[in-house]
Coordinates of C-alpha atoms and ligand atoms in Angstrom, one line a residue:
X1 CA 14.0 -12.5 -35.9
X2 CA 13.8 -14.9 -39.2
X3 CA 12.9 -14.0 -42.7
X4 CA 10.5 -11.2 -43.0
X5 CA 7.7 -13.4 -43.5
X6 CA 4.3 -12.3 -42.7
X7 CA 4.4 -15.9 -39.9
X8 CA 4.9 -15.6 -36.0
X9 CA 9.2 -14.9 -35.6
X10 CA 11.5 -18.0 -34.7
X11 CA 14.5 -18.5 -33.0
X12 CA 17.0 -18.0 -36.3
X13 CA 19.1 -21.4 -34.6
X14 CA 18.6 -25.0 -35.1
X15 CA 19.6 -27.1 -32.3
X16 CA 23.1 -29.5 -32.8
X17 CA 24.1 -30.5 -29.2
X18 CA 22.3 -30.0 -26.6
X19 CA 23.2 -29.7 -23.0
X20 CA 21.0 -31.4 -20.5
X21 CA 19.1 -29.1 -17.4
X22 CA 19.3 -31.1 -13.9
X23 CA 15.9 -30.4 -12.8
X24 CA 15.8 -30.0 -8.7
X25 CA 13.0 -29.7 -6.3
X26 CA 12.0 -26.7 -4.0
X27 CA 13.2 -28.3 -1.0
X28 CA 16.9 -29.4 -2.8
X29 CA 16.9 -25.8 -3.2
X30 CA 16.4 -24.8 -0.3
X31 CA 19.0 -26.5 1.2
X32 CA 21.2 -25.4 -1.6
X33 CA 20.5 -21.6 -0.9
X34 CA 20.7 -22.3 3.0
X35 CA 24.6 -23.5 2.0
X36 CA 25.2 -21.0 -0.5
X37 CA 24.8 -18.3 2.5
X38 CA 22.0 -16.7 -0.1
X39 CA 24.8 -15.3 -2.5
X40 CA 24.1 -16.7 -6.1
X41 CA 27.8 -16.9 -6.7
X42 CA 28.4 -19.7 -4.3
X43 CA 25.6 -22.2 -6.0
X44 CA 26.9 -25.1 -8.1
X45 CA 26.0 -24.3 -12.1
X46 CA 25.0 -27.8 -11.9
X47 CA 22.5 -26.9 -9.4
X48 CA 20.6 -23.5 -11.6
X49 CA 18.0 -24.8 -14.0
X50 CA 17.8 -22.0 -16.0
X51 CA 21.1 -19.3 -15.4
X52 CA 20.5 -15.6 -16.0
X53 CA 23.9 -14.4 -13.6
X54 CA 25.6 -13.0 -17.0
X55 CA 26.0 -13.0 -20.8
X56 CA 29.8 -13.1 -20.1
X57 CA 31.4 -16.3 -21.6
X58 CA 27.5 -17.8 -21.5
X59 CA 27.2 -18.1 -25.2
X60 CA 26.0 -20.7 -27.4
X61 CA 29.1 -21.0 -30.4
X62 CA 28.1 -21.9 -33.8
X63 CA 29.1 -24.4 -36.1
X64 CA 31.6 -21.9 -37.8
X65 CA 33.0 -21.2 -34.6
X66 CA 33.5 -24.3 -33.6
X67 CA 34.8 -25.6 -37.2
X68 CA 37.4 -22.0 -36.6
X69 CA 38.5 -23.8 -33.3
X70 CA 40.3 -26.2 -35.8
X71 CA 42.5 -24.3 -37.4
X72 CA 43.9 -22.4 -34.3
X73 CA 47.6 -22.5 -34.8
X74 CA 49.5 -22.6 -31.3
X75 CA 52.9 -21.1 -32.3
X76 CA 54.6 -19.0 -29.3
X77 CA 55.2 -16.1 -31.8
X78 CA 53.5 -15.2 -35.0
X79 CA 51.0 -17.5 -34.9
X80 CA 48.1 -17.1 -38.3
X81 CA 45.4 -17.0 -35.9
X82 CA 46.4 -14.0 -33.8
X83 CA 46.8 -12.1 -37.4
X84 CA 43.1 -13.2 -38.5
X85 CA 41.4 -11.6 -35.0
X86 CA 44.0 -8.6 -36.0
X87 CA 42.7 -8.1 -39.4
X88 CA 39.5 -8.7 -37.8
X89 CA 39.3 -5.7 -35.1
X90 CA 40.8 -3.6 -37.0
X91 CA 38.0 -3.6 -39.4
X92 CA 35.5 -3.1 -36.8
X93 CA 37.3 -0.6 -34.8
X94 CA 39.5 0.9 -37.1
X95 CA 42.4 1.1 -34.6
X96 CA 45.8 -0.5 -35.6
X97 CA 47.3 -1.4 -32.4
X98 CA 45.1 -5.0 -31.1
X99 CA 46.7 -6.8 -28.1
X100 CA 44.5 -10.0 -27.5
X101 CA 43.9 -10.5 -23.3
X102 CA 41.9 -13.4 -21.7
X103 CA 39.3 -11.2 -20.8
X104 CA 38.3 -7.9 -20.5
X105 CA 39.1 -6.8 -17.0
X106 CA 43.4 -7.9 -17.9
X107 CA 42.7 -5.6 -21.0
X108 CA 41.9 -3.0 -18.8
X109 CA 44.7 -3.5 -16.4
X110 CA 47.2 -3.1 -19.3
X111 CA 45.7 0.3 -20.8
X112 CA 44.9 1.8 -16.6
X113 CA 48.6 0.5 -15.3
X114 CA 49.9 3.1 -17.9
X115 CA 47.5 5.9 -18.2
X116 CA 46.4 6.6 -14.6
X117 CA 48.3 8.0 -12.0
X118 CA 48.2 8.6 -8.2
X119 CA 45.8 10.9 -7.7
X120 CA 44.0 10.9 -11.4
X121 CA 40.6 11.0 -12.2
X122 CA 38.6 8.6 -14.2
X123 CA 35.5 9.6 -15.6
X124 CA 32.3 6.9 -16.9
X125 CA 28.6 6.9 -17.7
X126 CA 28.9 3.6 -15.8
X127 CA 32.1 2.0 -14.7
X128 CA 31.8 -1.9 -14.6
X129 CA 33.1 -3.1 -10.8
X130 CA 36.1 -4.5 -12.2
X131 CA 36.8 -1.5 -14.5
X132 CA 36.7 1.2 -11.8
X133 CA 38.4 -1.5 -9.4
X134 CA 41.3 -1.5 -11.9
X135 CA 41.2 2.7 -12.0
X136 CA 41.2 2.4 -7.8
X137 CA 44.3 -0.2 -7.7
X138 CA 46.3 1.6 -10.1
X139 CA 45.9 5.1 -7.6
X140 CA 43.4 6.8 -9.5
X141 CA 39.5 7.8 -8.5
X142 CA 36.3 6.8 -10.7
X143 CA 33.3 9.6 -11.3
X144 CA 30.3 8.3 -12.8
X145 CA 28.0 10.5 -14.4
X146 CA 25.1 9.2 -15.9
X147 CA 22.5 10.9 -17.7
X148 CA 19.9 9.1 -15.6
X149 CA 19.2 9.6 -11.8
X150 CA 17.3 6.6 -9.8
X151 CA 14.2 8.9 -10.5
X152 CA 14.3 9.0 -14.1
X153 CA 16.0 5.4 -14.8
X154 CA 12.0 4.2 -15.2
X155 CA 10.7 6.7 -17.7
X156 CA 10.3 5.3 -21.1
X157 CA 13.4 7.7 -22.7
X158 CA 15.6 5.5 -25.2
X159 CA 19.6 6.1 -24.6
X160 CA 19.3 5.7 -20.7
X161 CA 23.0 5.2 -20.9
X162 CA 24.3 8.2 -21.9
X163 CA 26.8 10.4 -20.2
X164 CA 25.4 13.5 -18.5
X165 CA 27.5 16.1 -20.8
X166 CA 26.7 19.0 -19.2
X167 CA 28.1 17.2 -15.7
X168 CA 31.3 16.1 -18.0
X169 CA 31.8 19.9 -19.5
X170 CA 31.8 21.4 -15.7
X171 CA 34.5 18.4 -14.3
X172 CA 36.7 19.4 -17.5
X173 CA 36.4 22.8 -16.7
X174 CA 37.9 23.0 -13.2
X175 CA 39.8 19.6 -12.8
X176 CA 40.9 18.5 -16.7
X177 CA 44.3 18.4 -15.4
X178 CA 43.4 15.5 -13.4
X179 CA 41.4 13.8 -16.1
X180 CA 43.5 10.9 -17.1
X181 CA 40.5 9.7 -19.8
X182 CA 36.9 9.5 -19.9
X183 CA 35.6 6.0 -20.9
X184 CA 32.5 5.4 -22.3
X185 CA 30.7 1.9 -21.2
X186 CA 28.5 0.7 -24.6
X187 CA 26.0 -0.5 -23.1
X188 CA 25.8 0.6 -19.6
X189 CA 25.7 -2.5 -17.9
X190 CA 25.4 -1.1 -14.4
X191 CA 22.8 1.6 -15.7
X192 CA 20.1 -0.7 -16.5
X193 CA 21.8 -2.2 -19.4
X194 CA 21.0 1.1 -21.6
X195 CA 22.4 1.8 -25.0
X196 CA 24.1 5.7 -25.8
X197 CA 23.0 7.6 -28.8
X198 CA 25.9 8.2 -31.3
X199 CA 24.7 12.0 -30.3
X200 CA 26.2 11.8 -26.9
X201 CA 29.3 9.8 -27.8
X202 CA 29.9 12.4 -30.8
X203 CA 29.7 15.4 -28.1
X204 CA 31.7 13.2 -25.6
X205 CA 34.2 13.5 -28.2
X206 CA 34.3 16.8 -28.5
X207 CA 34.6 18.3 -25.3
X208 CA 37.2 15.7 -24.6
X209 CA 38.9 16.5 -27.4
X210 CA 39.0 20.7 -26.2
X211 CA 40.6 19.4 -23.0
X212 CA 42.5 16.8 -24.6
X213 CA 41.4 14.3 -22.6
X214 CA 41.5 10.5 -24.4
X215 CA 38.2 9.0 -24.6
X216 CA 37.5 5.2 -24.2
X217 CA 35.2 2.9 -25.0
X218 CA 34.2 0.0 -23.0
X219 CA 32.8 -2.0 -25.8
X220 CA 32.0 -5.6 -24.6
X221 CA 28.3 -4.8 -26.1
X222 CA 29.3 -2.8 -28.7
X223 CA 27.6 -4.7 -31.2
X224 CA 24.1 -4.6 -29.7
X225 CA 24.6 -0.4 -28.4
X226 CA 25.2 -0.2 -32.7
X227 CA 21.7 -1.6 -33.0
X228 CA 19.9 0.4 -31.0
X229 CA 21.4 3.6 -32.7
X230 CA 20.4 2.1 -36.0
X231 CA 16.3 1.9 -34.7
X232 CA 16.3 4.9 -32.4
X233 CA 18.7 7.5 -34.4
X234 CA 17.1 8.8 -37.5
X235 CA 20.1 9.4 -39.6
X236 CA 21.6 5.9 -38.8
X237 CA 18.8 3.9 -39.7
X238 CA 20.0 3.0 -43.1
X239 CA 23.5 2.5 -42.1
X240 CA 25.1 -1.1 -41.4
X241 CA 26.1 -1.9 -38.0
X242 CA 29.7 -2.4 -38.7
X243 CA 29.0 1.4 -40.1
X244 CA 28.1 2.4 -37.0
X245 CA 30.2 0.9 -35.3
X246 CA 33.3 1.9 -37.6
X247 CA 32.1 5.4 -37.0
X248 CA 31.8 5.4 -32.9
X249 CA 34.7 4.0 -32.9
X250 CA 36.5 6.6 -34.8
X251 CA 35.8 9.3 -31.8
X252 CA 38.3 7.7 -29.5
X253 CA 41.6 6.7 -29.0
X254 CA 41.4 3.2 -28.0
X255 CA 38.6 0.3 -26.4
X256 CA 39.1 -2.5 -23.7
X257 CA 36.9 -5.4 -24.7
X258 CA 35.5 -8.2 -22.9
X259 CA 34.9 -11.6 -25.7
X260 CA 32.9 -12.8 -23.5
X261 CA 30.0 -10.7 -24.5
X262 CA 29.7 -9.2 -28.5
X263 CA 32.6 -11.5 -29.7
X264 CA 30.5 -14.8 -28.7
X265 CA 33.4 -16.6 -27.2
X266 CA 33.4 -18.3 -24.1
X267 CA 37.0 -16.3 -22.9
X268 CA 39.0 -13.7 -24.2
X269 CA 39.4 -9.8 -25.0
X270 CA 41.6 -7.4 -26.3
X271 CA 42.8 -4.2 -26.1
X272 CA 42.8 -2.1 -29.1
X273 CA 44.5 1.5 -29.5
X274 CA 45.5 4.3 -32.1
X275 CA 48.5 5.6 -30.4
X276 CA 51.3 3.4 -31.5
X277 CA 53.6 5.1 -28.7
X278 CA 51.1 3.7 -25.8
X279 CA 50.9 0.8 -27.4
X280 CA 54.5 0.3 -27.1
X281 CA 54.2 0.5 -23.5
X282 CA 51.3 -1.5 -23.1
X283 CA 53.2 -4.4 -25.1
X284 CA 55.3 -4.6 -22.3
X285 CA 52.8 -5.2 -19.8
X286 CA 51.2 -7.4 -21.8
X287 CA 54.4 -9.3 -22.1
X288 CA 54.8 -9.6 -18.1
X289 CA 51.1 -10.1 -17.0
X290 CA 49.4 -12.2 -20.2
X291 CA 51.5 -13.3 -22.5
X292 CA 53.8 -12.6 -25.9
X293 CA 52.1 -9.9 -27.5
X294 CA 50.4 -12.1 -30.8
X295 CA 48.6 -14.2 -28.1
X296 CA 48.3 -12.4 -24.6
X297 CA 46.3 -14.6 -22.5
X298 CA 45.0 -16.8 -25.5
X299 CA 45.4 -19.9 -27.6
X300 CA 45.4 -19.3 -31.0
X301 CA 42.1 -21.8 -31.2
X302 CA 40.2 -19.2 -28.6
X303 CA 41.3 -16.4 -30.7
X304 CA 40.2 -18.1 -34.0
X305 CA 36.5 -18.7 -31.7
X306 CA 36.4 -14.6 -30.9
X307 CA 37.5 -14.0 -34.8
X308 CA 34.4 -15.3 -36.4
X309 CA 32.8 -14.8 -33.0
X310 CA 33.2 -10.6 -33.5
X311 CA 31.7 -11.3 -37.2
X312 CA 29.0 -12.9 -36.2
X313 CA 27.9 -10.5 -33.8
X314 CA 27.2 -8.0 -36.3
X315 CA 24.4 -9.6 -38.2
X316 CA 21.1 -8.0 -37.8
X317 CA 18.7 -10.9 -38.1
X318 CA 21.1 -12.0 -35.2
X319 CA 20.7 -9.2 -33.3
X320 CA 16.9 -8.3 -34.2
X321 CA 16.8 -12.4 -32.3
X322 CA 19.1 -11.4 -29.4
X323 CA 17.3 -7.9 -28.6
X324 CA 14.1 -9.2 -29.2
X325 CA 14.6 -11.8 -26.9
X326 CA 15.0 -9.8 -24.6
X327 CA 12.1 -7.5 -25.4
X328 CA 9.9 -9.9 -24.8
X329 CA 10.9 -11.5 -21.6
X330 CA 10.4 -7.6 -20.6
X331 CA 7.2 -7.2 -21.9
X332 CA 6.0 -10.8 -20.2
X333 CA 6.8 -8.9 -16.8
X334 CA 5.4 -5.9 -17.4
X335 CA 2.4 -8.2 -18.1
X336 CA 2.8 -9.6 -14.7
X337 CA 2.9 -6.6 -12.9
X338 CA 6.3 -5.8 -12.3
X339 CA 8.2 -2.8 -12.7
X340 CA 11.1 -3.1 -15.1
X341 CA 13.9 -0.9 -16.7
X342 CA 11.8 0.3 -20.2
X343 CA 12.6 -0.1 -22.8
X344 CA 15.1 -3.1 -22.4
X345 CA 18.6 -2.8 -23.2
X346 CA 20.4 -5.5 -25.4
X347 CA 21.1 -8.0 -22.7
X348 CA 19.2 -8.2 -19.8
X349 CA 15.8 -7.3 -18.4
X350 CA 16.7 -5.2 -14.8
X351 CA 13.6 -5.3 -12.7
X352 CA 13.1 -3.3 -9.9
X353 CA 13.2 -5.3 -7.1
X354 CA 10.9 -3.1 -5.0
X355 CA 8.0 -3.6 -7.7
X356 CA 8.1 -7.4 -6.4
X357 CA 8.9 -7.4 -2.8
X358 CA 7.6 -3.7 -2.0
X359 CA 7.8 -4.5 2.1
X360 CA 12.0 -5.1 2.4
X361 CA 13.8 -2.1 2.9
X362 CA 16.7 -0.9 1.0
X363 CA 18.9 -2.3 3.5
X364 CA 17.2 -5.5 3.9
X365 CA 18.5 -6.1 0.2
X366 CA 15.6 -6.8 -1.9
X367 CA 17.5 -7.2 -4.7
X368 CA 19.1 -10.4 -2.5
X369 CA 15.9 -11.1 -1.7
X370 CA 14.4 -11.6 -4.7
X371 CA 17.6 -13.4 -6.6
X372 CA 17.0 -15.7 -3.5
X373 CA 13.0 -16.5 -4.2
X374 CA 13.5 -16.7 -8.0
X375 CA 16.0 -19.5 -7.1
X376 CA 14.1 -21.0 -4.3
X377 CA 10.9 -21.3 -6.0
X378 CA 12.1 -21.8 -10.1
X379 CA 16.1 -22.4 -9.9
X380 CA 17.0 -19.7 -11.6
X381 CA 19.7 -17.3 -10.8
X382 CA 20.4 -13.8 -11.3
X383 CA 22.7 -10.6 -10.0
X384 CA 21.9 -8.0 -7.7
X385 CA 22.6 -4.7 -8.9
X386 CA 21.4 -2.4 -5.7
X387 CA 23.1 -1.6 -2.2
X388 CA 24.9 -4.9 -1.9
X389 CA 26.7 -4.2 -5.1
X390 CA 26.9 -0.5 -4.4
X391 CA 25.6 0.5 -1.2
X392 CA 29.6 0.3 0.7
X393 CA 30.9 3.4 1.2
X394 CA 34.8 4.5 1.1
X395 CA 34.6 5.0 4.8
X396 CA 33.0 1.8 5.6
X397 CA 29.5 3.0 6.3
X398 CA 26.5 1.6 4.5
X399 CA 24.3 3.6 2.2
X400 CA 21.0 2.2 0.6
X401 CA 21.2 3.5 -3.0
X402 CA 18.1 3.5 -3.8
X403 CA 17.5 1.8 -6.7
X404 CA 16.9 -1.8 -5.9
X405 CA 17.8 -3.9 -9.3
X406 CA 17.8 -7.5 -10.0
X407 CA 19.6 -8.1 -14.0
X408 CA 17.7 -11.3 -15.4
X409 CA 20.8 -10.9 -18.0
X410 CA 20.6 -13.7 -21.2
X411 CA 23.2 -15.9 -22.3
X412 CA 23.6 -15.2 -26.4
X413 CA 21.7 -18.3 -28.4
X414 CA 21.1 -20.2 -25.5
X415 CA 17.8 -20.5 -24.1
X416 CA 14.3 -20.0 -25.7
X417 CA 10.6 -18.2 -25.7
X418 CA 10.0 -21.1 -23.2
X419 CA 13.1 -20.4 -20.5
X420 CA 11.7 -16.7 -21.1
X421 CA 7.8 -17.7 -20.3
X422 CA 9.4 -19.5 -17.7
X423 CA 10.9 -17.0 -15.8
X424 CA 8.3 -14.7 -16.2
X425 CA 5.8 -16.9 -14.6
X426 CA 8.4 -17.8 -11.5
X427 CA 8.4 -14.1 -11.1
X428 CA 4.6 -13.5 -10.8
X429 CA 4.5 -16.2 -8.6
X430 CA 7.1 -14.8 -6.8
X431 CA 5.3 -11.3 -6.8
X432 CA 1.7 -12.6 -5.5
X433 CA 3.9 -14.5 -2.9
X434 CA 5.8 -11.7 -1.6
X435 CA 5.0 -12.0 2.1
X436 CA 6.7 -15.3 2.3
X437 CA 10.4 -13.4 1.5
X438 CA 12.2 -11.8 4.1
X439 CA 15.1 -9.4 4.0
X440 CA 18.8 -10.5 4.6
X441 CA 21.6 -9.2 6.8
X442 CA 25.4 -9.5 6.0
X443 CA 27.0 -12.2 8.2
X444 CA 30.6 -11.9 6.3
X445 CA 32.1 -9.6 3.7
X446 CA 34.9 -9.0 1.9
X447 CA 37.1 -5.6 1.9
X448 CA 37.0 -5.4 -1.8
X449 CA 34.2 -6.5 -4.6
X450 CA 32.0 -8.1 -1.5
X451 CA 28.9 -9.1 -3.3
X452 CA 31.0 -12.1 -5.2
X453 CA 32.1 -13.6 -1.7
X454 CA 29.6 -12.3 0.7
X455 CA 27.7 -14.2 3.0
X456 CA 24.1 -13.2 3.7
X457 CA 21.2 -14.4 6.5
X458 CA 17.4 -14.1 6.4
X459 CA 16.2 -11.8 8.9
X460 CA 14.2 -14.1 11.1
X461 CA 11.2 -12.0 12.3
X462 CA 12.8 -11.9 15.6
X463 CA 15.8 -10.3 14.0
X464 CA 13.7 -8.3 11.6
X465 CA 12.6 -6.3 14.7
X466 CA 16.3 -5.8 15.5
X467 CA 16.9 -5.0 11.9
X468 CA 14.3 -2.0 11.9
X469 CA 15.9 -0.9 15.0
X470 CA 19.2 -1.0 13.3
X471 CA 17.6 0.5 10.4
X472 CA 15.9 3.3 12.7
X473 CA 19.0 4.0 14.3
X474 CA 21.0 4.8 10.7
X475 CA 18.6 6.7 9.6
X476 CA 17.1 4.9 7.3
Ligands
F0G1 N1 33.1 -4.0 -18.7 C1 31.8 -4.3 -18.7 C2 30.8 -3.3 -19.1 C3 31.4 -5.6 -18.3 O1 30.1 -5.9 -18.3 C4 32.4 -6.5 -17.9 C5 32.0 -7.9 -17.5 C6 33.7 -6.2 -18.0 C7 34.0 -4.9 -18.4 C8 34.8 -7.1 -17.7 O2 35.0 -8.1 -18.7 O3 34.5 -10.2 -17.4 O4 35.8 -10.2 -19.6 O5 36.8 -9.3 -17.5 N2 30.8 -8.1 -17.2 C9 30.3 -9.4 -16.8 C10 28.9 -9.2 -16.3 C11 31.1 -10.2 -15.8 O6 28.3 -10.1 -15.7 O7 28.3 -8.1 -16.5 P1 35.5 -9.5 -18.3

């Protein structure tokens, strides 16, 4: 946080607009969860007080960024501003190829369309749903193997978010035929947010590069995983984080990005490659799914927004603010009792749902469960990340995974030590409440990426007798 003074840390923002909160009642919400069908994706914006669902396109932009948005230059072809987000990747990542996309996920639909075929395997310390969606539509089959297990996900080990190497050397060994790329997700969103040393990404590298197998980086928070190796990796601490970042980079052949996240714009991405050759083909993609290649999906203001927006990211009294911020919530909860993901990652606290309502089963969803109580009783929303997300199997059974997450994830520059105070105290109400939250069965899902369109109901205690039948009966 601000200037190094011996004082308490503030926010390192002044406030220039503000944007109201509606404030609701507990029985508004009510009703609103009843009609939502208990999935946080169907509530009204309008309707959350305080909105922890994602960082993604959440930020706050600054006054440069918005002063940027100005100069955008809308030309078809050519356009200045597409050359300044150019000049600006290519500093960060080093890689000379940058085709802007209006988000990640189309970013990674133009790289997967030309590098996986039928039959391929992808390999990730944590695909993103969308990302290993994209590997699935395009034929291929995603392996994720992350250094963590649900056991060890709680211990207090810093780079939670590696890749499990010796896992990676034995699939290269026997299938690296198959291996269409290994991608590396900075931080690992799905794996409690966790960052991954420069150690593992450095021996990612090189077995990859004994198979020649291309490596990847997912780097919508590459900014904040650069932090983390500056205060956990000896050697690194007295490098920049554009250093750092310059030098992960530089071990692969390419990165799909999401904007949305480290470039501090509300839309946007790109995908950034060496290989001029794949680039080629990529173009044309791009061409046919987002746009003329010097503005893919984008206006030239958005890409003048993720410009500064990329810069911005990489200043550390920004980031110390950002990570801290989300330190602390963490430590508040710890405070309160409740089990969380430790140390935090850089943008979202994951609590273990479990540690809150201990009494649901796995298959009850208390990940649901508790997104539902936190809304109920303080309006705020978050994202399951347990068996609703994960729990479907290819065969159309139902497996309780086991590790029961709710991501409280934080919108950059947006909301203060209050919201965060705030939220912790809805929690430990929510926690010395428990008995009050019941478990939740699926009344509708979809075939593909349920959890965003899912419907849910509370197991009544009449049905909660049915449900531990149910539950007896798989197994469970
Ligand atoms: N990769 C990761 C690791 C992500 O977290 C996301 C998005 C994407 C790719 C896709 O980027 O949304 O711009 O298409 N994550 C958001 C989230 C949605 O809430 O975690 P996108």
């Amino acid at each position: 946080m601000a200037n190094g003074s011996h004082f308490s840390k503030f926010e390192p923002y002044r406030v220039k607009t503000v944007e109201k909160i509606k404030t609701t009642t507990r029985q508004e919400r009510e009703k609103i969860l009843r009609e939502a069908h208990n999935n946080m994706f169907y509530i009204k914006a309008d309707d959350v007080m305080i909105d922890l669902l994602t960082d993604s396109g959440t930020s706050a932009m600054s006054t440069e960024q918005w002063s940027a948005l100005m100069r955008g230059e809308e030309s078809y072809a050519g356009s200045p501003s597409y050359y300044r987000l150019e000049k600006t990747v290519k500093y960060i990542t080093g890689y000379d190829e940058v085709m802007p996309t209006h988000q990640g996920r189309a970013a990674e639909n133009i790289l997967f369309c030309n590098v996986v075929k039928q039959g391929d395997i992808a390999i990730s310390n944590g695909f993103f749903d969308t990302t290993g969606a994209h590997v699935q539509n395009n034929g291929g089959i995603v392996m994720n193997i992350p250094s963590f297990t649900k056991e060890t996900i709680f211990t207090d080990a810093k780079f939670k978010g590696n890749i499990d190497i010796s896992k990676l050397a034995e699939l290269l060994v026997t299938n690296s035929c198959r291996v269409c790329f290994v991608i590396m997700t900075v931080t690992n969103n799905i794996g409690g947010g966790q960052p991954v040393s420069m150690a593992n990404i450095r021996d990612t590298s090189a077995i990859c590069k004994r198979y020649n197998v291309p490596l990847y980086f997912d780097a919508c928070r590459y900014a904040e995983n650069s932090y983390f190796i500056q205060k956990y990796e000896d050697e690194y601490r007295d490098k920049t984080i554009v250093e750092i970042a310059r030098e992960m980079f530089s071990y692969g052949a390419g990165c799909t990005m999401s904007a949305k996240k480290d470039g501090l714009a509300n839309i946007g991405g790109y995908l950034a490659l060496r290989d001029s050759h794949l680039a080629r083909e990529c173009r044309q993609d791009l061409i046919l799914k987002e746009g003329f290649p010097t503005y893919g999906g984008l206006s030239g203001r958005e890409m003048e927004t993720i410009a500064v927006g990329l810069m911005e990211a990489l200043d550390e009294e920004y980031l110390e603010y950002r990570i801290g911020q989300v330190a602390y919530l963490g430590e508040l909860l710890i405070e309160a009792g409740i089990r969380i993901v430790h140390p935090t990652g850089g943008h979202a606290v994951y609590v273990d749902a479990t540690s809150v309502l201990p009494h649901i089963p796995s298959l009850g969803y208390p990940g649901v469960a508790l997104c539902g109580a936190l809304f109920l009783e303080g309006g705020i929303r978050a994202f399951e990340i347990g068996s609703l997300l994960q729990g479907k199997q290819p065969n159309g059974s139902e497996k309780a995974v086991g590790l029961e997450l709710v991501r409280l994830c934080i919108p950059r520059r947006v909301y203060n030590r209050s919201h965060m105070r705030y939220v912790a105290d809805v929690h430990k109400y929510v926690k010395d409440h428990a008995e009050n939250y019941t478990g939740l069965r699926i009344s509708w899902e979809s075939t593909r990426l349920r959890h965003f369109t899912v419907k849910l109901e509370k197991i009544s205690s009449e049905n909660r007798r049915n449900k531990s039948d149910d539950i007896k009966q798989n197994g469970y």
